[in-house]
Amino acid sequence: MSMPQPEGASRTHGGIEPPVGLLAELTHRCPLQCPYCSNPLALVRRSEELSTAEWKRVFDEAAELGVLQLHLSGGEPTARPDLEELIAHARSRELYCNLITAGVGISEARLDALVAAGLEHVQVSIQDVDPEGCDRIAGYPDALRKKLAFARAVRARGLPLTVNAVVHRHNLDRLERMIELALELGADRIEVAHVQYYGWALANRAALLPTRAQLERSLAVVERARRELEGRLVIDFVIPDYYARRPKPCMNGWGRAVITVSPDGRVMPCHAAHVIPGLVFANVRDEPLARIWYESEAFNRFRGTAWMKEPCRSCPRREIDFGGCRCQAMLLAGDPEATDPACELSPEHARILALAEAESQAPPPPFLYRTLAAGRAPREPAPAA
């Protein structure tokens, strides 16, 4: 997630600035079962979720901390019947409210209520432009038609719209049509994001990794579309780290711009940070948000550059990419302090690239679909021989 930096934010607590954005994962419940979901395999159940009052207090503390943008996510945030109440409260604290949604099962009356509460922006996911492909990836019937109807209803109400197109080997060959669809819907922006391999996506990596040829073609498609559609559609593009030469500045740096609160109240620098063993994440049920942001060991563990080893420590890009992704370093190199294997300077880079080449060339295994029943998630039926 890319977030703008606050202008004129006061520096406190030893030079640490307040976060710009709060990613509020209201719930892990979701009608879709996407195999690329970045939620953890052990999903939070409804009985463990923060209450309405607890989320309101989080929003109060976020506003006092200096947060400007509230990103309401999940799972599917509209699964919360109190979403309108939460948006209204957030707007009363002058937080800009962005809804990140699957866009299915949301009636026009519900959308009207969300708008009336103060909703200001919507991001809707599109799994594919092919109806059968969309249903297959989402694990949900008639998904594309419902998403398109919702997106059109959003634009009819004058709200800005972003289309989130998560791409992988099964839909990447239809990238041009995805961009065309964003234009047809009147979207202001499309985020073309190759799958990032955390959570369920990591479990499905062998099924999702595109070939290098697919990746290179997608680069050309995006470059051409950016030239042709300049001024009409903003196109964000995220490549798969396994093919990268330099790491992305994940979350604009650890503990620099974004604070994430999980459905059960754990506070993390990013939604995948739980994969790093030994880090203890404070909970908003126990500690104030500001204290967690400024003082907790988890948020300070990889802040800045002092923690870095070589070659990151002396790299001229160390305050551009901030060492890349700590979660990915843990998952792929076994050490959260290691150079992100996405970087060509990492000793693990060649191994990860070879893994990507091998998995993307092999026949894809069936999807392991995302469900609340961790360990018992259904697999897609294998194709007939």
XYZ file of N, CA and C in Angstrom, residues 244-378:
405
model
N 11.446 -9.200 -9.130
C 11.947 -7.833 -9.027
C 13.473 -7.796 -8.974
N 14.036 -6.615 -9.248
C 15.467 -6.378 -9.081
C 15.733 -5.562 -7.815
N 14.777 -4.769 -7.424
C 14.877 -3.959 -6.216
C 13.601 -4.139 -5.411
N 13.692 -4.129 -4.091
C 12.482 -4.314 -3.281
C 11.615 -3.072 -3.266
N 10.338 -3.270 -3.002
C 9.424 -2.137 -2.848
C 9.551 -1.581 -1.435
N 9.297 -0.289 -1.250
C 9.293 0.289 0.101
C 8.002 -0.097 0.809
N 7.955 -1.309 1.317
C 6.715 -1.866 1.847
C 6.115 -0.948 2.914
N 4.863 -0.578 2.724
C 4.138 0.333 3.620
C 4.883 1.655 3.804
N 5.696 2.026 2.814
C 6.540 3.232 2.887
C 7.515 3.182 4.054
N 7.905 1.977 4.415
C 8.841 1.800 5.524
C 8.131 1.350 6.784
N 8.784 0.488 7.521
C 8.225 -0.100 8.747
C 7.940 0.994 9.778
N 6.682 1.114 10.164
C 6.329 2.073 11.201
C 6.541 3.518 10.815
N 6.377 3.844 9.531
C 6.584 5.222 9.071
C 5.295 5.932 8.682
N 4.337 5.222 8.090
C 3.182 5.919 7.529
C 1.846 5.275 7.840
N 1.845 3.965 8.087
C 0.577 3.229 8.208
C 0.561 2.430 9.502
N -0.583 2.436 10.144
C -0.796 1.603 11.324
C -1.985 0.688 11.028
N -1.823 -0.589 11.296
C -2.835 -1.593 10.986
C -3.415 -2.160 12.269
N -4.732 -2.200 12.340
C -5.400 -2.834 13.481
C -6.191 -4.015 12.947
N -5.910 -5.193 13.483
C -6.568 -6.424 13.039
C -7.947 -6.536 13.674
N -8.789 -7.459 13.204
C -10.149 -7.559 13.746
C -10.211 -7.780 15.248
N -9.193 -8.431 15.812
C -9.199 -8.700 17.252
C -8.413 -7.665 18.052
N -7.987 -6.570 17.384
C -7.365 -5.471 18.100
C -5.860 -5.441 18.131
N -5.199 -6.448 17.546
C -3.737 -6.402 17.495
C -3.295 -5.271 16.573
N -2.242 -4.578 16.959
C -1.759 -3.425 16.195
C -0.416 -3.780 15.581
N -0.314 -3.620 14.250
C 0.879 -4.055 13.532
C 1.316 -2.993 12.521
N 2.600 -2.998 12.161
C 3.071 -2.090 11.111
C 2.522 -2.443 9.737
N 2.166 -3.712 9.527
C 1.534 -4.136 8.284
C 0.714 -5.381 8.566
N -0.138 -5.753 7.606
C -1.071 -6.847 7.857
C -0.407 -8.215 7.909
N 0.873 -8.328 7.469
C 1.546 -9.630 7.452
C 2.582 -9.773 8.551
N 2.757 -8.751 9.385
C 3.861 -8.742 10.345
C 3.801 -9.882 11.347
N 2.641 -10.490 11.499
C 2.497 -11.591 12.460
C 3.364 -12.798 12.105
N 3.903 -12.860 10.863
C 4.718 -14.018 10.466
C 6.109 -13.962 11.084
N 6.490 -12.844 11.681
C 7.831 -12.699 12.254
C 7.818 -13.205 13.688
N 8.497 -14.314 13.969
C 8.482 -14.873 15.325
C 9.212 -13.952 16.306
N 8.709 -13.943 17.533
C 9.358 -13.164 18.573
C 8.816 -11.760 18.733
N 8.114 -11.247 17.714
C 7.517 -9.926 17.843
C 6.181 -10.044 18.581
N 6.014 -9.252 19.592
C 4.769 -9.241 20.365
C 4.010 -7.972 19.996
N 2.793 -8.141 19.498
C 2.003 -7.002 19.055
C 0.999 -6.617 20.125
N 1.087 -5.372 20.552
C 0.169 -4.873 21.568
C -1.247 -4.811 21.006
N -2.217 -4.783 21.906
C -3.621 -4.792 21.527
C -4.287 -3.507 22.005
N -5.159 -2.945 21.153
C -5.842 -1.704 21.535
C -6.768 -1.908 22.719
N -7.073 -3.157 23.050
C -7.876 -3.418 24.240
C -7.062 -3.190 25.509
N -5.735 -3.166 25.361
C -4.861 -3.072 26.530
C -4.043 -1.794 26.597
N -3.733 -1.195 25.445
C -2.850 -0.031 25.420
C -3.363 1.019 24.449
N -3.079 2.294 24.709
C -3.488 3.358 23.780
C -2.732 3.244 22.457
N -3.388 3.662 21.384
C -2.799 3.558 20.051
C -1.500 4.358 19.949
N -1.474 5.546 20.534
C -0.270 6.384 20.446
C 0.918 5.714 21.118
N 0.709 5.121 22.271
C 1.813 4.451 22.955
C 2.334 3.285 22.123
N 1.422 2.560 21.496
C 1.836 1.436 20.652
C 2.662 1.947 19.480
N 2.194 3.015 18.828
C 2.889 3.557 17.652
C 4.289 4.052 17.998
N 4.400 4.823 19.055
C 5.674 5.460 19.368
C 6.618 4.574 20.178
N 6.079 3.765 21.079
C 6.926 3.143 22.080
C 7.044 1.625 21.998
N 6.129 0.948 21.302
C 6.164 -0.520 21.359
C 7.390 -1.081 20.654
N 7.881 -2.196 21.175
C 9.069 -2.847 20.604
C 8.813 -3.283 19.176
N 7.606 -3.761 18.889
C 7.306 -4.256 17.549
C 7.403 -3.156 16.503
N 6.908 -1.956 16.816
C 6.954 -0.861 15.844
C 8.359 -0.270 15.705
N 9.160 -0.352 16.749
C 10.500 0.212 16.681
C 11.550 -0.783 16.190
N 11.164 -2.041 16.064
C 12.140 -3.079 15.741
C 12.848 -2.832 14.414
N 12.102 -2.410 13.375
C 12.698 -2.204 12.056
C 12.471 -0.785 11.538
N 12.273 0.158 12.463
C 12.150 1.549 12.065
C 13.518 2.107 11.678
N 13.516 3.008 10.695
C 14.761 3.658 10.331
C 15.729 2.719 9.643
N 17.017 2.919 9.881
C 18.050 2.138 9.184
C 19.058 1.499 10.131
N 19.003 1.796 11.418
C 20.030 1.317 12.338
C 20.044 -0.207 12.456
N 18.913 -0.847 12.224
C 18.819 -2.305 12.355
C 19.453 -3.044 11.177
N 19.733 -2.346 10.102
C 20.106 -2.997 8.851
C 21.490 -3.647 8.905
N 21.603 -4.766 8.221
C 22.869 -5.424 7.968
C 23.350 -5.019 6.572
N 24.583 -5.357 6.245
C 25.046 -5.165 4.875
C 24.385 -6.207 3.971
N 24.117 -5.865 2.700
C 24.490 -4.640 1.993
C 23.519 -3.478 2.191
N 22.419 -3.709 2.939
C 21.418 -2.648 3.106
C 21.989 -1.432 3.836
N 22.822 -1.691 4.865
C 23.290 -0.600 5.726
C 24.004 0.498 4.943
N 24.788 0.132 3.930
C 25.535 1.128 3.158
C 24.911 1.406 1.792
N 23.733 0.852 1.530
C 23.094 1.024 0.224
C 22.553 2.453 0.075
N 22.789 3.109 -1.061
C 22.249 4.466 -1.252
C 20.728 4.513 -1.299
N 20.081 3.356 -1.432
C 18.613 3.307 -1.469
C 18.000 2.991 -0.099
N 18.818 2.988 0.936
C 18.323 2.520 2.239
C 17.205 3.393 2.804
N 17.147 4.671 2.403
C 16.046 5.525 2.844
C 15.048 5.771 1.721
N 15.095 4.903 0.710
C 14.094 4.895 -0.365
C 13.204 3.669 -0.222
N 13.859 2.496 -0.101
C 13.060 1.268 0.053
C 13.075 0.741 1.484
N 13.876 1.370 2.370
C 13.920 0.997 3.784
C 14.143 -0.498 3.993
N 14.943 -1.084 3.106
C 15.283 -2.491 3.247
C 14.247 -3.443 2.692
N 13.183 -2.910 2.103
C 12.165 -3.792 1.538
C 11.279 -4.380 2.612
N 10.805 -5.578 2.375
C 9.797 -6.207 3.228
C 10.424 -7.132 4.258
N 10.187 -6.851 5.520
C 10.719 -7.696 6.599
C 9.993 -9.034 6.667
N 8.715 -9.021 6.348
C 7.939 -10.264 6.380
C 8.435 -11.215 5.288
N 8.702 -10.665 4.118
C 9.193 -11.488 3.019
C 10.591 -12.029 3.314
N 11.430 -11.198 3.953
C 12.753 -11.668 4.347
C 12.627 -12.856 5.300
N 11.658 -12.785 6.206
C 11.432 -13.885 7.146
C 10.936 -15.122 6.420
N 9.961 -14.946 5.535
C 9.344 -16.092 4.866
C 10.286 -16.787 3.894
N 11.138 -16.013 3.226
C 11.970 -16.587 2.163
C 13.416 -16.817 2.572
N 13.932 -15.982 3.488
C 15.325 -16.129 3.893
C 15.464 -16.641 5.323
N 14.339 -16.711 6.049
C 14.374 -17.227 7.410
C 14.914 -16.258 8.436
N 15.080 -14.973 8.045
C 15.661 -13.982 8.941
C 15.032 -12.628 8.634
N 14.288 -12.038 9.577
C 13.637 -10.761 9.285
C 14.610 -9.602 9.107
N 15.873 -9.789 9.504
C 16.875 -8.750 9.302
C 17.618 -8.916 7.979
N 17.370 -9.985 7.268
C 18.087 -10.249 6.027
C 17.669 -9.261 4.940
N 18.532 -9.113 3.947
C 18.156 -8.335 2.768
C 16.942 -8.986 2.126
N 15.956 -8.179 1.782
C 14.772 -8.708 1.109
C 15.213 -9.477 -0.137
N 14.825 -10.742 -0.266
C 15.235 -11.529 -1.442
C 14.769 -10.951 -2.772
N 13.836 -9.983 -2.743
C 13.454 -9.309 -3.980
C 14.594 -8.474 -4.544
N 15.566 -8.133 -3.707
C 16.693 -7.311 -4.140
C 17.768 -8.193 -4.770
N 18.299 -7.752 -5.890
C 19.320 -8.538 -6.581
C 20.628 -8.602 -5.802
N 20.795 -7.782 -4.768
C 21.978 -7.840 -3.919
C 21.856 -8.898 -2.825
N 20.677 -9.467 -2.678
C 20.476 -10.506 -1.669
C 21.112 -11.821 -2.122
N 21.788 -12.535 -1.224
C 22.313 -13.857 -1.592
C 21.218 -14.869 -1.903
N 19.976 -14.545 -1.522
C 18.848 -15.439 -1.781
C 18.140 -15.125 -3.102
N 18.543 -14.024 -3.745
C 17.785 -13.552 -4.908
C 17.747 -14.581 -6.038
N 18.887 -15.165 -6.378
C 18.935 -16.124 -7.491
C 18.073 -17.343 -7.189
N 18.072 -17.783 -5.921
C 17.268 -18.949 -5.550
C 15.782 -18.647 -5.688
N 15.366 -17.463 -5.265
C 13.952 -17.098 -5.341
C 13.524 -16.931 -6.795
N 14.388 -16.347 -7.611
C 14.081 -16.195 -9.028
C 13.939 -17.559 -9.692
N 14.837 -18.478 -9.356
C 14.756 -19.828 -9.928
C 13.474 -20.523 -9.484
N 13.075 -20.289 -8.226
C 11.826 -20.872 -7.723
C 10.646 -20.339 -8.521
N 10.634 -19.038 -8.766
C 9.541 -18.431 -9.530
C 9.488 -18.993 -10.943
N 10.632 -19.122 -11.573
C 10.680 -19.659 -12.933
C 10.151 -21.083 -12.957
N 10.560 -21.894 -11.981
C 10.154 -23.310 -11.963
C 8.660 -23.446 -11.676
N 8.164 -22.739 -10.662
C 6.751 -22.890 -10.298
C 5.833 -22.342 -11.382
N 6.236 -21.263 -12.017
C 5.367 -20.658 -13.031
C 5.308 -21.485 -14.312
N 6.322 -22.298 -14.547
C 6.348 -23.130 -15.751
C 5.639 -24.467 -15.553
N 5.476 -24.876 -14.293
C 4.834 -26.162 -14.002
C 3.315 -26.022 -14.089
N 2.599 -27.118 -14.340
C 1.131 -27.057 -14.335
C 0.631 -26.569 -12.975
N -0.301 -25.625 -12.939
C -0.752 -25.091 -11.650
C -1.568 -26.112 -10.872
N -1.312 -26.250 -9.579
C -2.155 -27.119 -8.750
C -3.507 -26.463 -8.515
N -4.501 -27.213 -8.040
C -5.804 -26.612 -7.704
C -5.660 -25.556 -6.611
N -6.561 -24.586 -6.616
C -6.561 -23.562 -5.577
C -6.905 -24.161 -4.220
N -6.265 -23.618 -3.182
C -6.714 -23.817 -1.808
C -7.512 -22.579 -1.437
N -8.828 -22.725 -1.335
C -9.674 -21.556 -1.127
C -9.634 -21.070 0.319
N -9.763 -19.752 0.464
C -9.748 -19.101 1.777
C -11.066 -19.352 2.503
N -10.999 -19.868 3.716
C -12.187 -20.025 4.555
C -11.800 -19.779 6.000
N -12.797 -19.591 6.845
C -12.545 -19.445 8.280
C -12.074 -20.735 8.913
N -12.369 -21.858 8.292
C -11.991 -23.162 8.849
C -10.549 -23.465 8.453
N -9.594 -22.842 9.129
C -8.185 -23.046 8.803
C -7.830 -24.527 8.904
N -7.106 -24.997 7.921
C -6.720 -26.397 7.895
C -7.744 -27.284 7.216
N -8.959 -26.749 6.980
C -9.991 -27.550 6.329
C -10.533 -26.818 5.101
N -9.723 -25.905 4.570
C -10.167 -25.128 3.420
C -10.328 -26.040 2.198
N -11.374 -25.817 1.421
C -11.613 -26.689 0.250
C -10.630 -26.397 -0.881
